[in-house]
Coordinates of C-alpha atoms in Angstrom, one line a residue:
X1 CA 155.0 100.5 68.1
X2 CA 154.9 102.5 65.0
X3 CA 154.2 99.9 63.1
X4 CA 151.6 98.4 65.0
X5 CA 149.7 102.5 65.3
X6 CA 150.2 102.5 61.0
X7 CA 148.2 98.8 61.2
X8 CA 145.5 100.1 63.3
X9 CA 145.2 103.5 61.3
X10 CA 144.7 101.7 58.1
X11 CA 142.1 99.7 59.7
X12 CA 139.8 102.5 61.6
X13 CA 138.2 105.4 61.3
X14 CA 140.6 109.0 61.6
X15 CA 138.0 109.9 64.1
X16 CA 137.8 106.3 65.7
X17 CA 141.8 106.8 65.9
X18 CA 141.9 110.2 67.6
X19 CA 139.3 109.4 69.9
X20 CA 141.7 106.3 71.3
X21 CA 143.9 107.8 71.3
X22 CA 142.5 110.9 73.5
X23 CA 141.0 108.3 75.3
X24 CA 141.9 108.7 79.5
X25 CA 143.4 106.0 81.1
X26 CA 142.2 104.6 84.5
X27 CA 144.7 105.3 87.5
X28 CA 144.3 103.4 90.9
X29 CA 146.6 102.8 94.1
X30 CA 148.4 106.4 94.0
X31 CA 149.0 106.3 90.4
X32 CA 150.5 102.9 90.7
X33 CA 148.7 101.1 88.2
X34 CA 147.4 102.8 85.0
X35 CA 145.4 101.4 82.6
X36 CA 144.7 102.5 78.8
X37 CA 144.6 101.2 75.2
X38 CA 144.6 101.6 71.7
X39 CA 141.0 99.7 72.1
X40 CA 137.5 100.4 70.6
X41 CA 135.1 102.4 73.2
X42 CA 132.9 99.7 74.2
X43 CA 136.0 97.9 74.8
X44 CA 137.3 100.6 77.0
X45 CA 134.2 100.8 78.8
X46 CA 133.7 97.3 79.9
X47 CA 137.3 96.5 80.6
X48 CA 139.4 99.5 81.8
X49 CA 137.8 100.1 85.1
X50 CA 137.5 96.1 85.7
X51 CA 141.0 95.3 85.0
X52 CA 142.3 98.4 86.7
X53 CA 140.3 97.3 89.8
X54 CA 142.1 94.1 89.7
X55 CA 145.2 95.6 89.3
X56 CA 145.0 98.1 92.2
X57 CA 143.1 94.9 94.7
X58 CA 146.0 93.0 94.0
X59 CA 148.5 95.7 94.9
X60 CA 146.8 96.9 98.0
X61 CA 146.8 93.1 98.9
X62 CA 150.9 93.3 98.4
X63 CA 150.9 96.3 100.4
X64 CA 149.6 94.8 103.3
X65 CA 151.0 91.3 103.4
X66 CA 154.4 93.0 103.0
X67 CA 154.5 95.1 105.7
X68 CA 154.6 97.9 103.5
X69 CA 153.0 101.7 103.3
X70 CA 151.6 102.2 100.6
X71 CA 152.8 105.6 98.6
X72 CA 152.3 107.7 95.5
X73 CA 153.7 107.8 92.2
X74 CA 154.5 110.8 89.7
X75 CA 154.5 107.5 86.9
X76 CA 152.9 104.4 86.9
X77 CA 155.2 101.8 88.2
X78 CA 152.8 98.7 86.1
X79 CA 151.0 100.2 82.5
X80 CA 148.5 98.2 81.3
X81 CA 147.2 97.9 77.9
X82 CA 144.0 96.4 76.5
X83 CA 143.8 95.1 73.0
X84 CA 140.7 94.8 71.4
X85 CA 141.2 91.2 70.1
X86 CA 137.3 89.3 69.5
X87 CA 139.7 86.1 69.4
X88 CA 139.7 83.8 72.1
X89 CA 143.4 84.8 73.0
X90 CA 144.3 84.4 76.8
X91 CA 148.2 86.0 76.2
X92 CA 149.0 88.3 79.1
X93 CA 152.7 89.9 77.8
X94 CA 154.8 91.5 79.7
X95 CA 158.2 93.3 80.0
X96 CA 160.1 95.8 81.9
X97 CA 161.5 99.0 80.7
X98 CA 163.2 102.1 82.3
X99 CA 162.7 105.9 81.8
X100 CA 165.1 108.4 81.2
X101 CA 165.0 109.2 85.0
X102 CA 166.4 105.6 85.8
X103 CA 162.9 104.6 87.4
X104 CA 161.7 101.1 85.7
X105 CA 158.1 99.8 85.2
X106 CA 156.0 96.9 83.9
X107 CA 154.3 96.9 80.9
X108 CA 151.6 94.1 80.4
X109 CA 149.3 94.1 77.3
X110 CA 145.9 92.0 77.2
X111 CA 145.3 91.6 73.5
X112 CA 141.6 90.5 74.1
X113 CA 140.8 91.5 77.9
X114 CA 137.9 89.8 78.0
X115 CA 139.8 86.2 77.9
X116 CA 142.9 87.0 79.5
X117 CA 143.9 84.8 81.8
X118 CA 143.3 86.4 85.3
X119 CA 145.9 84.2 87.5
X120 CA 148.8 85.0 84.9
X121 CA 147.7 88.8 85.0
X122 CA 147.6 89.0 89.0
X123 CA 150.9 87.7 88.8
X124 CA 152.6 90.0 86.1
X125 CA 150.9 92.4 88.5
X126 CA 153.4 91.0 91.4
X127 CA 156.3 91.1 89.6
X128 CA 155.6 94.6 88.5
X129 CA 154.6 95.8 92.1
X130 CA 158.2 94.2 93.0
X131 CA 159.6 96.0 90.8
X132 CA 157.9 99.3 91.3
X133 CA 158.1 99.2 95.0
X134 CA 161.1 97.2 96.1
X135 CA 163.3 97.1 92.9
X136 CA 163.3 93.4 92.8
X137 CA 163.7 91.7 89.6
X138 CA 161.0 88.8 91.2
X139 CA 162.0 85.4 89.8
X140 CA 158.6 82.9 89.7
X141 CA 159.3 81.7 93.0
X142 CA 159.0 84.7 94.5
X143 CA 156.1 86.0 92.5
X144 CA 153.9 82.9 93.8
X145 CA 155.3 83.3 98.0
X146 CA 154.1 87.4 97.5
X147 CA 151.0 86.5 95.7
X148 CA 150.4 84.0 98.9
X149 CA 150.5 87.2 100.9
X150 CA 148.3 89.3 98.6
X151 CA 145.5 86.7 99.2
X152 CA 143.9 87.0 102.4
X153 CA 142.4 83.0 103.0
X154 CA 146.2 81.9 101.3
X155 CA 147.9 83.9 103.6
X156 CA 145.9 83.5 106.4
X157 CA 147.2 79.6 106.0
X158 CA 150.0 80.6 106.2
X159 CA 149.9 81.7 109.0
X160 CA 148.3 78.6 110.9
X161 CA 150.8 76.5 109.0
X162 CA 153.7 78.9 110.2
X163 CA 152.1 78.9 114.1
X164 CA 151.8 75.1 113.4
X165 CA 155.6 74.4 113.0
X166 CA 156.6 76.6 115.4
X167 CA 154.2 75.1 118.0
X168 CA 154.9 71.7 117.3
X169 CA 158.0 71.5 115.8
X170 CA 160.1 74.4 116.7
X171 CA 160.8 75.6 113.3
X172 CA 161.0 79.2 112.8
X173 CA 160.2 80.3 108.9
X174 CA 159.8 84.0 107.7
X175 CA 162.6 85.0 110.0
X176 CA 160.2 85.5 112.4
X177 CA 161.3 84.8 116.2
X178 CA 159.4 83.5 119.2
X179 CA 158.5 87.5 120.3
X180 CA 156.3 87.4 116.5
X181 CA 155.2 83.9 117.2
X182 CA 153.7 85.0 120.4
X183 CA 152.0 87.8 119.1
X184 CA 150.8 86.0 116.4
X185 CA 149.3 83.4 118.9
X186 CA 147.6 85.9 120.6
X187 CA 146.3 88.1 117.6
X188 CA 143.0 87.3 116.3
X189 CA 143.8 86.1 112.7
X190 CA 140.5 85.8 111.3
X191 CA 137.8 88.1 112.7
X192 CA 134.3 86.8 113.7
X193 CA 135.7 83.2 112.5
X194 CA 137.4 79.9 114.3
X195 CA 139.6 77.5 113.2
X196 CA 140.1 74.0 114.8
X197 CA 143.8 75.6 115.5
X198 CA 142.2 78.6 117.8
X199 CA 140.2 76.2 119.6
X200 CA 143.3 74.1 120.4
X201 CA 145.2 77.2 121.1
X202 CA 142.6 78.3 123.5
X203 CA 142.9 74.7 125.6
X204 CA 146.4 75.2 125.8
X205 CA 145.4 77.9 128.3
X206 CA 143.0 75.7 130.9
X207 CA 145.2 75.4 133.4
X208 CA 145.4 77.4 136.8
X209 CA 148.6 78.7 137.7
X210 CA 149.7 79.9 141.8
X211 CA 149.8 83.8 140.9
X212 CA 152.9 84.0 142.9
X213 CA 155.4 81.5 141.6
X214 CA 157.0 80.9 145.7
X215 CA 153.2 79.5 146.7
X216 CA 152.2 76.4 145.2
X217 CA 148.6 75.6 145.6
X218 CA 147.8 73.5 148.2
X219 CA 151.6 73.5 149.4
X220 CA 153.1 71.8 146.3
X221 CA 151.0 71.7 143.2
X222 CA 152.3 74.0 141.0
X223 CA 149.4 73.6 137.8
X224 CA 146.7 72.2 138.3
X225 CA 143.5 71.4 135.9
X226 CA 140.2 73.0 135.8
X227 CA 138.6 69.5 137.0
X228 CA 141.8 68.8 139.5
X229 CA 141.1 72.7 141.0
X230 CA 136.9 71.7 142.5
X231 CA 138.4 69.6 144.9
X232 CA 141.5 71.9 145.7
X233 CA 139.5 75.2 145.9
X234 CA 137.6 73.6 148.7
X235 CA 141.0 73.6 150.6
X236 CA 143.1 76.6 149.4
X237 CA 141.6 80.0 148.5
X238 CA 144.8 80.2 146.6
X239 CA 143.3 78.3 143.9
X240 CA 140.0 80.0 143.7
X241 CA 141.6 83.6 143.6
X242 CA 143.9 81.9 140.3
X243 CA 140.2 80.7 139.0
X244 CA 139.1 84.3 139.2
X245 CA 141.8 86.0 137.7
X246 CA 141.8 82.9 135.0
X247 CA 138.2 83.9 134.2
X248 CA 139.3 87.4 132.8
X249 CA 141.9 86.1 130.8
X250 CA 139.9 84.0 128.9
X251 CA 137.5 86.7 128.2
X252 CA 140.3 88.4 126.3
X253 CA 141.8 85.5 124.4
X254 CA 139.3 83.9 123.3
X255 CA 137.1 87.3 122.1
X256 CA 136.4 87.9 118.6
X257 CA 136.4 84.6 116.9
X258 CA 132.4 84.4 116.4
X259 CA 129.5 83.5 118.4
X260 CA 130.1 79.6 118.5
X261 CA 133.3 80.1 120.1
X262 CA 132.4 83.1 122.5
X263 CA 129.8 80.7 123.8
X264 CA 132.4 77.9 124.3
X265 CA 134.4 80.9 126.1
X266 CA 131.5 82.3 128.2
X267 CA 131.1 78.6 129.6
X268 CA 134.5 78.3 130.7
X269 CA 134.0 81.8 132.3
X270 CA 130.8 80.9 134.0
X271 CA 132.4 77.9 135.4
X272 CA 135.4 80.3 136.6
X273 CA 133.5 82.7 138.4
X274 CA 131.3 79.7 140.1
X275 CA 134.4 78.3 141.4
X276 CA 136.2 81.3 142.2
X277 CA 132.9 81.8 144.6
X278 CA 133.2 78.0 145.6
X279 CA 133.1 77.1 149.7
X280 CA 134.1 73.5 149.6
X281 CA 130.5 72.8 150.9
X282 CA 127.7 73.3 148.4
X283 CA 127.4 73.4 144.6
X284 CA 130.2 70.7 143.8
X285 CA 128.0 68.8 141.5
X286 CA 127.0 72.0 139.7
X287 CA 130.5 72.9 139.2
X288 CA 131.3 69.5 137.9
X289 CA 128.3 69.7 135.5
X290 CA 129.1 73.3 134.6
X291 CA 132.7 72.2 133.2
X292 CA 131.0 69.0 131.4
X293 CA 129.2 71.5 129.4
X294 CA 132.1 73.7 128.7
X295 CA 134.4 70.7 127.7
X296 CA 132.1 69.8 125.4
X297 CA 131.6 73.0 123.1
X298 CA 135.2 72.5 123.2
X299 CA 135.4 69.2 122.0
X300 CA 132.6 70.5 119.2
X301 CA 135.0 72.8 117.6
X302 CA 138.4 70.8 117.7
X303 CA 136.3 67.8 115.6

C-alpha cells in the first residue's frame, strides 16, 4: 500500500493527492458497503455513487432472499475501491482481512470502474455479504445459489421450479416441508403477473367438495366437477350451497395475479353464484354456456 500511495504521489499534484485523499466515501445499507478511492474527481463522481448503489441493491437483495433483517454496522463489512485505470481492464480483486477487533471484511478494488466486470463484482459482493453477515467463508457454489436469491425473476424460478418438484414429484429441496410448500402455493409470488404454473394451480381447485365430509352429494358422490355439479344441483341443494361457498374461495386464490387472470377468475365466480341460485328448471343452458366461457380463459393462459 505504501508503495502503491509513493507511485501515485510521484504522479499527481500535492493538492490533487490531499484532495483524494480527503475525498468521502459513499456508505449504503447501514454502513455495510463503503465505497472510496485513491481516484481522480471526475472519477469519483461518475462511479462512487453508481457502484455503491450496486453494492447496497445487491445486498438488500441478499437480505431478503435469506430470510434475514437487515442491521447496522460500526465498519463496513465489504470496502470498495475504485481505481482510476483509462485501460480497458475488467479485474475485480478481492480478499478478506480481519481487524484488530476479530471482525473480518471484503475488500474489492475496481482498477478502472468504468469496465469492471459487473457479474464478477455482484458476486465478490455475495461472498463479502456472507462474510459480513453470516461469517461464511462462501465457496463459488454457494456464491451463485445466494446470488439466485438476490435476483428477484431468478429466484422467483426458483420458486416454481421448487413448487414444481414438490407438486409433481414429491421432492422437498431448501429443507422446506409440506407446511412451506403450502404456503407457498397459496402466496402470490409475482404480484399483478401469471404464470402458466398459477393457472394450473388455480384448476387444481375446480372441484366441489360436500362441506361436511359424512354427506356425500347426492348420497354418494364425494367430488364432483363444475360441469358434473349442473345436473346434480338440480337434485341436491347440498351441491349448490358447496358452489356458493366455492365461489368465495376462488375470489381469494386467484386475486392479485393481473387483470387477465382476475377475469378468468370472475368467470368462474359468475358461473358459481348462477349455479349456487340454480332450481333444476330454468337457465341450464346458460349455466352450461357460462362455464364454456370460463374454461376457456382457462385454457388461454395454460397455452
Amino acid at each position: 500500500m505504501l508503495l502503491a500511495v509513493t507511485i501515485l504521489a510521484a504522479a499527481i499534484s500535492r493538492a490533487d493527492l490531499v484532495e483524494r485523499f480527503r475525498a468521502p466515501s459513499a456508505i449504503k445499507c447501514e454502513g455495510l458497503v463503503e465505497v472510496s478511492g485513491m481516484c481522480a474527481a471526475d472519477v469519483r463522481r461518475e462511479f462512487q455513487l453508481p457502484v455503491a448503489s450496486s453494492a447496497a441493491q445487491t445486498c438488500r437483495g441478499l437480505y431478503e432472499g435469506l430470510g434475514l433483517k437487515p442491521r447496522k454496522f460500526k465498519s463496513a463489512g465489504i470496502l470498495v475501491f475504485l481505481g482510476d485505470s483509462a485501460e480497458t481492464n475488467a479485474a475485480v480483486a478481492a480478499s478478506r482481512a480481519a481487524r484488530p477487533d476479530g471482525s473480518r471484511y471484503t475488500r474489492i478494488t475496481l482498477p478502472s470502474p468504468a469496465y469492471a466486470d459487473l457479474r464478477a463484482f455482484r458476486r465478490e459482493v455475495a461472498r463479502g455479504f456472507l462474510l459480513a453477515v453470516n461469517g461464511e467463508d462462501a465457496d463459488d457454489a454457494r456464491v451463485e445459489e445466494v446470488m439466485r436469491l438476490a435476483d428477484p425473476e431468478l429466484r422467483l424460478d426458483d420458486e416454481y421450479d421448487d413448487l414444481r418438484a414438490w407438486r409433481e414429484k414429491g421432492e422437498y429441496r431448501r429443507g422446506r416441508g409440506d407446511e412451506d410448500y403450502l404456503k407457498l402455493f397459496r402466496r402470490v409470488k409475482n404480484p399483478g403477473k401469471a404464470r402458466m404454473d398459477d393457472a394450473l394451480a388455480f384448476s387444481s381447485r375446480l372441484m366441489l367438495y360436500p362441506q361436511q365430509y359424512a354427506v356425500p352429494f347426492c348420497g354418494r358422490y364425494w367430488a364432483c366437477s363444475f360441469r358434473e355439479a349442473i345436473d346434480m344441483a338440480a337434485v341436491d341443494p347440498a351441491v349448490r350451497f358447496a358452489a356458493f361457498v366455492k365461489s368465495s374461495e376462488l375470489a381469494v386464490f386467484g386475486a392479485g395475479h393481473g387483470d387477465e387472470f382476475t377475469g378468468m377468475v370472475n368467470a368462474y365466480c359468475d358461473f358459481l353464484r348462477a349455479l349456487a341460485a340454480y332450481d333444476g328448471k330454468n337457465g341450464r343452458e346458460a349455466l352450461v354456456s357460462a362455464l364454456d366461457a370460463a374454461d376457456g380463459k382457462l385454457k388461454e393462459m395454460v397455452k
